[in-house]
Amino acid sequence: MDFDLTEEQILLRDTARDFATREIEPKAAELDRSARWPAEIVARLADLGFLGMAVPAELGGAGLDTVSYVLAMEEVSRACASSGVIMSVNNSLFCDPLVKFGTDQQRRDVLAPAASGKELGAFGLTEPASGSDARTMKTVADRQGDGGFVLNGSKNFITCGPEADHVLVFAVTTPDAARPKHTALIVRRGTPGYSVAPHDEKLGIRAAHSCTIFFDNVRVPAEGVLGGEGDGFSIAMATLDGGRIGIAAQAIGIARAAHEKAVAYARDRKAFGGSVADLQAIQFMIADMATELDAARLLTLRAASMKDRGVRHTAESAIAKLYASEMATRVTHKAIQIHGGYGYTTEYGVERHYRDARITEIYEGTSEIQRLVIAGSVLSA
Ligand code: CAA
């Protein structure tokens, strides 16, 4: 088994690290405080090709692989978790399904501008009354004679919703109490009947705006149907198989930021006649944090490399996301503990990492849903 990164992947990681440290990290605390959309960072992510990293170059992307995407996601999220999730939604939840299921026309008109970062995409699965049990969504789309649909309903917690140019909306197209069928529809912002609520006030990732989007008799032409009619749920699930790898990388970036701060603080802070890093109680915490970070990174790189090889990675991406997100909560919790009272204030920024980590256990499937997916795979083997 080869654990080494290629020269290109190392170069990409170092470029991402340098960029994120110089241009994103200094702004992260202010973005968190003000919950301001980081338009200038999104523009720079686009310049660097980070908004369509694994999209083939001939389709408007950077033509890299999922391993490179994971490496860049960790660096960007280490600097600013809000910027990380904006990057991940456009890459994993919007561009990726268009690469896999899009027609030539959809790839040209919708994917290419999103992959180059000229436009942004969002993913509309969750609704006010259906989150984990995604199949019970209420949004409906009625087929028209011309092959298009008329869409009615609403989607909430849509990351990048206020800013997105397109949303990939999943809607019931064949109602059935036991097994409804769903279709994936590409809906353009500004289509009559499409409206957006003010963005949510959140505990963490405060600069990555999310909102509710309403669809009131929104007409989606036949060219807006992604994949086959009735294939929407499988498209959503397959997309989340990739998305969960990105969120695992985001969690690793958040945890790494907290770990680095805890190590620096422990070296610097004096107590009991030396630095607190001399105390075994602190050393054990630092060692556990480093071990868990490493384990999460290996699990995430494994899932990414399986995706690159075209191997089914449903369970492996759920394992990576489950472990990395719960690890991030534990690591950021310990980072606050090592900082003592200073960790509880905003002065050192570790409380931000703690708040940011929490969402990674919730979005793109809660930890409980990851466990269901993993158990399903283990028990059916
Ligand atoms: N790939 C392809 N198809 C898949 C699949 C996969 N990984 N997993 C399931 N499917 C298909 C099945 O084959 C099945 O197809 P048929 O109907 O043709 O037989 C269909 O999908 C239904 O599968 P299940 O019976 O397993 O579905 P279920 O209703 O039991 O639900 C679930 C499974 C895992 C609980 C699913 O509902 C789920 O993942 N829930 C969590 C939803 C989620 O992650 N939401 C996150 C929202 S996005 C977000 O958070 C974005 C953001 O802001 C950053």
Short mmCIF file of C-alpha atoms and ligand atoms in Angstrom, two decimals:
data_model
loop_
_atom_site.label_atom_id
_atom_site.label_comp_id
_atom_site.label_asym_id
_atom_site.label_seq_id
_atom_site.Cartn_x
_atom_site.Cartn_y
_atom_site.Cartn_z
CA MET A 1 0.00 0.00 0.00
CA ASP A 2 1.38 3.41 -1.00
CA PHE A 3 0.83 6.17 1.57
CA ASP A 4 3.03 8.71 -0.24
CA LEU A 5 1.62 11.75 -1.95
CA THR A 6 2.81 12.49 -5.49
CA GLU A 7 5.02 15.51 -6.17
CA GLU A 8 2.02 17.30 -7.72
CA GLN A 9 -0.13 16.62 -4.66
CA ILE A 10 2.60 17.92 -2.32
CA LEU A 11 2.99 21.06 -4.44
CA LEU A 12 -0.75 21.62 -4.45
CA ARG A 13 -0.95 21.13 -0.65
CA ASP A 14 1.90 23.58 -0.06
CA THR A 15 0.35 26.15 -2.40
CA ALA A 16 -2.98 25.80 -0.59
CA ARG A 17 -1.24 26.10 2.80
CA ASP A 18 0.65 29.22 1.79
CA PHE A 19 -2.42 30.86 0.26
CA ALA A 20 -4.72 29.98 3.19
CA THR A 21 -2.23 31.13 5.82
CA ARG A 22 -1.49 34.43 4.13
CA GLU A 23 -4.84 35.39 2.65
CA ILE A 24 -7.58 33.62 4.62
CA GLU A 25 -6.43 33.02 8.19
CA PRO A 26 -5.93 36.71 9.09
CA LYS A 27 -9.59 37.36 8.19
CA ALA A 28 -11.18 34.35 9.90
CA ALA A 29 -11.95 35.88 13.31
CA GLU A 30 -13.54 38.97 11.75
CA LEU A 31 -15.60 36.84 9.35
CA ASP A 32 -16.84 34.78 12.30
CA ARG A 33 -17.72 37.87 14.36
CA SER A 34 -19.49 39.71 11.56
CA ALA A 35 -20.94 36.68 9.73
CA ARG A 36 -19.92 38.50 6.54
CA TRP A 37 -19.96 36.55 3.26
CA PRO A 38 -16.25 36.31 2.25
CA ALA A 39 -16.68 37.48 -1.36
CA GLU A 40 -12.99 38.33 -1.76
CA ILE A 41 -11.93 34.85 -0.56
CA VAL A 42 -14.43 33.14 -2.86
CA ALA A 43 -12.95 35.15 -5.75
CA ARG A 44 -9.43 34.03 -4.82
CA LEU A 45 -10.58 30.38 -4.49
CA ALA A 46 -11.93 30.73 -8.03
CA ASP A 47 -8.62 32.22 -9.32
CA LEU A 48 -6.71 29.26 -7.90
CA GLY A 49 -9.09 26.71 -9.43
CA PHE A 50 -10.21 25.58 -5.95
CA LEU A 51 -13.93 25.73 -6.74
CA GLY A 52 -13.85 22.96 -9.33
CA MET A 53 -10.76 21.05 -8.35
CA ALA A 54 -11.65 17.55 -9.51
CA VAL A 55 -13.60 18.68 -12.56
CA PRO A 56 -11.75 17.74 -15.77
CA ALA A 57 -9.98 20.68 -17.39
CA GLU A 58 -11.97 20.27 -20.62
CA LEU A 59 -15.16 20.83 -18.56
CA GLY A 60 -13.83 24.05 -17.01
CA GLY A 61 -12.23 22.67 -13.83
CA ALA A 62 -8.71 22.32 -12.48
CA GLY A 63 -8.43 18.68 -13.61
CA LEU A 64 -6.98 17.46 -10.30
CA ASP A 65 -7.98 14.44 -8.22
CA THR A 66 -10.01 13.95 -5.05
CA VAL A 67 -6.85 13.44 -2.96
CA SER A 68 -5.69 16.93 -4.01
CA TYR A 69 -9.13 18.31 -3.19
CA VAL A 70 -8.95 16.80 0.31
CA LEU A 71 -5.48 18.26 0.89
CA ALA A 72 -6.63 21.74 -0.16
CA MET A 73 -9.85 21.46 1.86
CA GLU A 74 -7.84 20.72 5.01
CA GLU A 75 -5.63 23.79 4.47
CA VAL A 76 -8.49 26.18 3.66
CA SER A 77 -10.60 24.88 6.59
CA ARG A 78 -7.64 25.13 8.97
CA ALA A 79 -7.55 28.83 8.12
CA CYS A 80 -11.32 29.40 8.03
CA ALA A 81 -14.01 26.73 8.33
CA SER A 82 -16.60 28.94 6.61
CA SER A 83 -14.40 29.25 3.52
CA GLY A 84 -13.88 25.48 3.66
CA VAL A 85 -17.55 24.62 3.46
CA ILE A 86 -18.21 27.14 0.68
CA MET A 87 -15.45 25.41 -1.30
CA SER A 88 -16.78 21.94 -0.48
CA VAL A 89 -20.40 22.62 -1.47
CA ASN A 90 -19.44 23.95 -4.91
CA ASN A 91 -16.95 21.13 -5.55
CA SER A 92 -18.64 18.10 -4.06
CA LEU A 93 -22.34 18.80 -3.99
CA PHE A 94 -22.74 20.78 -7.19
CA CYS A 95 -19.92 20.21 -9.68
CA ASP A 96 -19.43 16.52 -8.92
CA PRO A 97 -23.00 15.37 -9.76
CA LEU A 98 -22.92 17.53 -12.91
CA VAL A 99 -19.71 15.81 -14.02
CA LYS A 100 -21.25 12.39 -13.36
CA PHE A 101 -24.83 12.84 -14.52
CA GLY A 102 -24.90 16.03 -16.61
CA THR A 103 -25.72 16.25 -20.31
CA ASP A 104 -23.27 18.00 -22.63
CA GLN A 105 -25.45 21.09 -22.54
CA GLN A 106 -25.63 21.09 -18.71
CA ARG A 107 -21.89 20.67 -18.50
CA ARG A 108 -21.33 23.57 -20.86
CA ASP A 109 -23.97 25.98 -19.52
CA VAL A 110 -24.03 25.17 -15.79
CA LEU A 111 -20.97 23.11 -14.84
CA ALA A 112 -18.26 25.13 -16.63
CA PRO A 113 -19.15 28.49 -14.99
CA ALA A 114 -19.44 26.80 -11.57
CA ALA A 115 -16.18 24.87 -11.91
CA SER A 116 -14.28 28.03 -12.82
CA GLY A 117 -15.94 29.89 -9.95
CA LYS A 118 -17.71 32.44 -12.18
CA GLU A 119 -20.94 31.15 -10.67
CA LEU A 120 -21.76 29.21 -7.50
CA GLY A 121 -23.93 26.17 -6.98
CA ALA A 122 -25.82 24.84 -3.96
CA PHE A 123 -27.49 21.54 -3.00
CA GLY A 124 -31.15 21.46 -2.02
CA LEU A 125 -32.08 18.24 -0.25
CA THR A 126 -33.02 19.15 3.35
CA GLU A 127 -36.45 20.56 4.16
CA PRO A 128 -38.00 21.99 7.31
CA ALA A 129 -39.66 18.63 8.10
CA SER A 130 -37.18 16.16 6.53
CA GLY A 131 -33.49 16.13 7.34
CA SER A 132 -32.10 12.70 8.16
CA ASP A 133 -35.14 10.97 6.64
CA ALA A 134 -34.50 12.66 3.31
CA ARG A 135 -36.85 10.39 1.33
CA THR A 136 -39.91 11.94 3.07
CA MET A 137 -39.37 15.37 1.46
CA LYS A 138 -42.53 17.34 0.61
CA THR A 139 -41.24 19.41 -2.32
CA VAL A 140 -43.02 18.24 -5.46
CA ALA A 141 -42.40 18.71 -9.17
CA ASP A 142 -45.22 18.11 -11.66
CA ARG A 143 -44.23 16.98 -15.11
CA GLN A 144 -45.40 19.16 -18.01
CA GLY A 145 -46.16 18.14 -21.58
CA ASP A 146 -42.83 19.55 -22.80
CA GLY A 147 -40.75 17.34 -20.46
CA GLY A 148 -40.17 20.18 -17.99
CA PHE A 149 -41.49 20.41 -14.41
CA VAL A 150 -43.31 22.87 -12.19
CA LEU A 151 -41.72 22.94 -8.75
CA ASN A 152 -43.41 23.73 -5.43
CA GLY A 153 -42.02 23.54 -1.90
CA SER A 154 -39.07 24.74 0.14
CA LYS A 155 -35.57 23.67 1.13
CA ASN A 156 -33.77 24.85 4.23
CA PHE A 157 -30.26 25.10 5.70
CA ILE A 158 -29.03 25.50 2.12
CA THR A 159 -25.34 26.39 2.39
CA CYS A 160 -24.46 29.20 -0.06
CA GLY A 161 -28.21 29.50 -0.74
CA PRO A 162 -28.29 33.32 -0.58
CA GLU A 163 -25.39 33.62 -3.04
CA ALA A 164 -25.82 30.60 -5.32
CA ASP A 165 -26.62 31.06 -9.00
CA HIS A 166 -28.05 27.54 -9.28
CA VAL A 167 -29.46 25.06 -6.79
CA LEU A 168 -29.67 21.35 -7.40
CA VAL A 169 -33.15 20.63 -6.04
CA PHE A 170 -34.48 17.18 -5.21
CA ALA A 171 -38.25 16.85 -5.53
CA VAL A 172 -40.91 14.12 -5.47
CA THR A 173 -42.03 13.45 -9.02
CA THR A 174 -43.93 10.20 -8.40
CA PRO A 175 -45.78 10.45 -5.09
CA ASP A 176 -46.21 7.13 -3.28
CA ALA A 177 -46.68 6.81 0.49
CA ALA A 178 -44.26 3.86 0.74
CA ARG A 179 -41.68 4.49 -2.05
CA PRO A 180 -41.97 7.90 -3.69
CA LYS A 181 -39.71 8.61 -6.66
CA HIS A 182 -37.59 11.75 -6.82
CA THR A 183 -35.97 13.75 -9.59
CA ALA A 184 -32.97 16.09 -9.45
CA LEU A 185 -33.61 19.51 -11.01
CA ILE A 186 -31.15 22.30 -11.74
CA VAL A 187 -32.92 25.52 -10.81
CA ARG A 188 -31.57 28.95 -11.69
CA ARG A 189 -31.79 31.78 -9.17
CA GLY A 190 -34.14 34.48 -10.36
CA THR A 191 -36.54 32.11 -12.11
CA PRO A 192 -40.06 33.46 -11.37
CA GLY A 193 -41.37 31.94 -8.12
CA TYR A 194 -37.86 31.38 -6.65
CA SER A 195 -37.28 33.33 -3.44
CA VAL A 196 -34.67 33.31 -0.71
CA ALA A 197 -35.11 33.99 3.04
CA PRO A 198 -32.54 35.97 5.08
CA HIS A 199 -29.53 33.86 6.04
CA ASP A 200 -29.56 31.76 9.24
CA GLU A 201 -27.78 32.95 12.41
CA LYS A 202 -25.53 30.05 13.42
CA LEU A 203 -23.27 28.79 16.22
CA GLY A 204 -20.30 28.34 13.88
CA ILE A 205 -19.26 28.60 10.20
CA ARG A 206 -20.98 31.95 10.49
CA ALA A 207 -19.62 33.46 7.26
CA ALA A 208 -20.87 30.54 5.16
CA HIS A 209 -24.42 31.72 4.69
CA SER A 210 -27.24 29.22 4.68
CA CYS A 211 -30.92 29.94 4.16
CA THR A 212 -34.35 28.65 3.21
CA ILE A 213 -35.29 28.78 -0.47
CA PHE A 214 -38.94 28.78 -1.56
CA PHE A 215 -40.28 27.49 -4.87
CA ASP A 216 -43.70 28.74 -5.86
CA ASN A 217 -44.73 27.29 -9.23
CA VAL A 218 -41.14 27.51 -10.49
CA ARG A 219 -40.86 26.28 -14.08
CA VAL A 220 -37.87 24.05 -14.75
CA PRO A 221 -37.37 23.26 -18.45
CA ALA A 222 -36.59 19.72 -19.63
CA GLU A 223 -32.92 20.77 -19.97
CA GLY A 224 -32.86 21.31 -16.17
CA VAL A 225 -33.47 17.64 -15.33
CA LEU A 226 -30.25 16.05 -14.04
CA GLY A 227 -30.01 12.33 -14.76
CA GLY A 228 -33.15 10.32 -15.39
CA GLU A 229 -36.60 11.12 -14.07
CA GLY A 230 -37.01 9.11 -10.84
CA ASP A 231 -33.25 8.76 -10.26
CA GLY A 232 -33.02 11.77 -7.94
CA PHE A 233 -32.64 9.97 -4.63
CA SER A 234 -29.79 7.79 -5.85
CA ILE A 235 -28.11 10.89 -7.33
CA ALA A 236 -28.43 12.64 -3.94
CA MET A 237 -26.98 9.64 -2.08
CA ALA A 238 -24.11 9.13 -4.54
CA THR A 239 -23.32 12.85 -4.33
CA LEU A 240 -23.20 12.70 -0.53
CA ASP A 241 -20.76 9.76 -0.77
CA GLY A 242 -18.32 12.29 -2.24
CA GLY A 243 -19.47 15.25 -0.13
CA ARG A 244 -18.79 13.45 3.12
CA ILE A 245 -15.12 13.13 2.17
CA GLY A 246 -14.93 16.92 1.83
CA ILE A 247 -16.57 17.44 5.24
CA ALA A 248 -14.16 14.95 6.81
CA ALA A 249 -11.30 17.06 5.42
CA GLN A 250 -12.96 20.21 6.74
CA ALA A 251 -13.16 18.63 10.23
CA ILE A 252 -9.46 17.71 10.05
CA GLY A 253 -8.56 21.30 9.13
CA ILE A 254 -10.57 22.69 12.05
CA ALA A 255 -9.03 20.20 14.49
CA ARG A 256 -5.53 20.87 13.20
CA ALA A 257 -5.94 24.61 13.77
CA ALA A 258 -6.99 23.95 17.39
CA HIS A 259 -4.17 21.44 17.94
CA GLU A 260 -1.52 23.82 16.61
CA LYS A 261 -2.78 26.58 18.90
CA ALA A 262 -2.84 24.22 21.90
CA VAL A 263 0.75 23.10 21.28
CA ALA A 264 1.98 26.70 20.97
CA TYR A 265 0.12 27.74 24.10
CA ALA A 266 1.36 24.75 26.11
CA ARG A 267 4.96 25.59 25.21
CA ASP A 268 4.52 29.21 26.17
CA ARG A 269 2.39 29.07 29.32
CA LYS A 270 4.26 28.76 32.62
CA ALA A 271 2.98 26.83 35.64
CA PHE A 272 4.42 24.68 38.43
CA GLY A 273 7.96 25.86 37.72
CA GLY A 274 8.06 25.14 33.98
CA SER A 275 5.95 25.33 30.83
CA VAL A 276 2.64 23.46 30.90
CA ALA A 277 3.96 21.36 27.99
CA ASP A 278 6.26 19.73 30.58
CA LEU A 279 3.23 18.35 32.41
CA GLN A 280 2.28 14.79 31.53
CA ALA A 281 -1.44 15.61 31.79
CA ILE A 282 -1.02 18.13 28.96
CA GLN A 283 1.36 15.88 26.98
CA PHE A 284 -1.21 13.07 27.00
CA MET A 285 -3.87 15.38 25.61
CA ILE A 286 -1.50 16.64 22.90
CA ALA A 287 -0.54 13.06 22.01
CA ASP A 288 -4.17 11.90 21.80
CA MET A 289 -5.04 14.87 19.61
CA ALA A 290 -2.13 14.15 17.24
CA THR A 291 -3.03 10.45 17.04
CA GLU A 292 -6.68 11.07 16.29
CA LEU A 293 -5.84 13.72 13.69
CA ASP A 294 -3.55 11.29 11.92
CA ALA A 295 -6.14 8.50 11.98
CA ALA A 296 -8.83 10.80 10.58
CA ARG A 297 -6.51 11.98 7.79
CA LEU A 298 -5.63 8.43 6.77
CA LEU A 299 -9.31 7.40 6.69
CA THR A 300 -10.15 10.45 4.60
CA LEU A 301 -7.29 9.93 2.14
CA ARG A 302 -8.36 6.29 1.77
CA ALA A 303 -11.92 7.32 0.87
CA ALA A 304 -10.59 9.99 -1.53
CA SER A 305 -8.28 7.56 -3.26
CA MET A 306 -11.12 5.04 -3.66
CA LYS A 307 -13.22 7.76 -5.27
CA ASP A 308 -10.32 8.56 -7.61
CA ARG A 309 -10.07 4.88 -8.56
CA GLY A 310 -13.81 4.71 -9.27
CA VAL A 311 -14.41 2.20 -6.47
CA ARG A 312 -17.67 2.39 -4.49
CA HIS A 313 -16.83 4.31 -1.31
CA THR A 314 -20.18 4.72 0.45
CA ALA A 315 -19.07 3.08 3.71
CA GLU A 316 -15.51 4.43 3.62
CA SER A 317 -16.64 8.05 3.22
CA ALA A 318 -19.18 7.59 6.04
CA ILE A 319 -16.41 6.11 8.23
CA ALA A 320 -14.10 9.02 7.41
CA LYS A 321 -16.76 11.64 8.11
CA LEU A 322 -17.97 9.97 11.31
CA TYR A 323 -14.50 9.63 12.74
CA ALA A 324 -13.12 12.99 11.57
CA SER A 325 -16.12 15.01 12.76
CA GLU A 326 -16.29 13.40 16.21
CA MET A 327 -12.50 13.70 16.42
CA ALA A 328 -12.78 17.43 15.68
CA THR A 329 -15.21 17.88 18.55
CA ARG A 330 -12.88 16.00 20.94
CA VAL A 331 -9.73 17.79 19.73
CA THR A 332 -11.22 21.30 19.88
CA HIS A 333 -12.63 20.50 23.34
CA LYS A 334 -9.14 19.51 24.55
CA ALA A 335 -7.61 22.60 22.93
CA ILE A 336 -9.88 24.79 25.06
CA GLN A 337 -8.97 22.74 28.15
CA ILE A 338 -5.25 23.23 27.51
CA HIS A 339 -5.80 26.99 27.18
CA GLY A 340 -7.72 27.04 30.50
CA GLY A 341 -9.67 30.26 31.05
CA TYR A 342 -8.08 31.89 28.00
CA GLY A 343 -9.58 29.15 25.85
CA TYR A 344 -13.04 30.20 26.92
CA THR A 345 -12.47 33.77 25.73
CA THR A 346 -12.26 34.88 22.12
CA GLU A 347 -8.62 36.01 22.54
CA TYR A 348 -6.97 32.84 21.22
CA GLY A 349 -9.67 31.75 18.78
CA VAL A 350 -9.91 28.15 19.98
CA GLU A 351 -13.55 28.68 20.98
CA ARG A 352 -14.25 29.44 17.28
CA HIS A 353 -12.77 26.10 16.26
CA TYR A 354 -14.93 24.38 18.91
CA ARG A 355 -18.07 26.03 17.53
CA ASP A 356 -17.06 25.37 13.91
CA ALA A 357 -16.30 21.69 14.59
CA ARG A 358 -19.81 21.01 15.85
CA ILE A 359 -21.51 21.33 12.45
CA THR A 360 -19.34 18.62 10.92
CA GLU A 361 -21.20 16.06 13.04
CA ILE A 362 -24.50 17.31 11.64
CA TYR A 363 -24.45 18.36 7.98
CA GLU A 364 -24.15 15.97 5.02
CA GLY A 365 -25.64 13.37 7.37
CA THR A 366 -25.46 13.34 11.17
CA SER A 367 -23.12 10.96 12.99
CA GLU A 368 -26.17 8.76 13.61
CA ILE A 369 -26.85 8.56 9.84
CA GLN A 370 -23.17 7.73 9.17
CA ARG A 371 -23.47 4.87 11.68
CA LEU A 372 -26.60 3.61 9.87
CA VAL A 373 -24.78 3.69 6.52
CA ILE A 374 -21.74 1.91 7.99
CA ALA A 375 -23.84 -0.71 9.80
CA GLY A 376 -25.84 -1.30 6.61
CA SER A 377 -22.63 -2.00 4.72
CA VAL A 378 -21.15 -4.25 7.44
CA LEU A 379 -24.33 -6.26 7.90
CA SER A 380 -25.01 -6.74 4.19
CA ALA A 381 -21.47 -7.98 3.45
N1 CAA B 1 -25.35 5.64 -3.89
C1 CAA B 1 -26.31 5.45 -4.83
N2 CAA B 1 -27.59 5.10 -4.52
C2 CAA B 1 -27.89 4.92 -3.22
C3 CAA B 1 -26.93 5.09 -2.19
C4 CAA B 1 -25.61 5.47 -2.57
N3 CAA B 1 -24.68 5.66 -1.65
N4 CAA B 1 -27.53 4.88 -1.01
C5 CAA B 1 -28.81 4.55 -1.26
N5 CAA B 1 -29.04 4.60 -2.60
C6 CAA B 1 -30.29 4.29 -3.30
C7 CAA B 1 -30.74 2.87 -2.96
O1 CAA B 1 -30.18 1.95 -3.84
C8 CAA B 1 -32.25 2.99 -3.16
O2 CAA B 1 -32.54 2.94 -4.53
P1 CAA B 1 -33.94 2.26 -5.04
O3 CAA B 1 -35.05 3.09 -4.44
O4 CAA B 1 -33.85 2.38 -6.52
O5 CAA B 1 -33.93 0.86 -4.51
C9 CAA B 1 -32.56 4.41 -2.68
O6 CAA B 1 -31.33 5.14 -2.80
C10 CAA B 1 -33.07 4.47 -1.27
O7 CAA B 1 -32.10 3.88 -0.42
P2 CAA B 1 -32.42 3.51 1.08
O8 CAA B 1 -33.62 2.58 1.10
O9 CAA B 1 -31.17 3.06 1.73
O10 CAA B 1 -32.90 4.91 1.67
P3 CAA B 1 -33.45 5.31 3.09
O11 CAA B 1 -34.69 6.07 2.92
O12 CAA B 1 -33.43 4.13 4.01
O13 CAA B 1 -32.38 6.43 3.56
C11 CAA B 1 -30.37 7.31 4.47
C12 CAA B 1 -31.05 6.22 3.64
C13 CAA B 1 -28.92 6.86 4.50
C14 CAA B 1 -30.90 7.42 5.88
C15 CAA B 1 -30.53 8.67 3.71
O14 CAA B 1 -31.84 9.18 3.83
C16 CAA B 1 -29.55 9.72 4.20
O15 CAA B 1 -28.38 9.72 3.80
N6 CAA B 1 -30.02 10.65 5.06
C17 CAA B 1 -29.20 11.80 5.45
C18 CAA B 1 -29.40 12.92 4.48
C19 CAA B 1 -28.25 13.87 4.47
O16 CAA B 1 -27.08 13.48 4.52
N7 CAA B 1 -28.57 15.15 4.35
C20 CAA B 1 -27.56 16.13 4.25
C21 CAA B 1 -28.10 17.29 3.50
S1 CAA B 1 -26.94 18.09 2.46
C22 CAA B 1 -26.06 19.15 3.44
O17 CAA B 1 -26.00 19.04 4.62
C23 CAA B 1 -25.30 20.16 2.65
C24 CAA B 1 -24.70 21.28 3.38
O18 CAA B 1 -25.35 22.18 3.85
C25 CAA B 1 -23.24 21.37 3.46
#
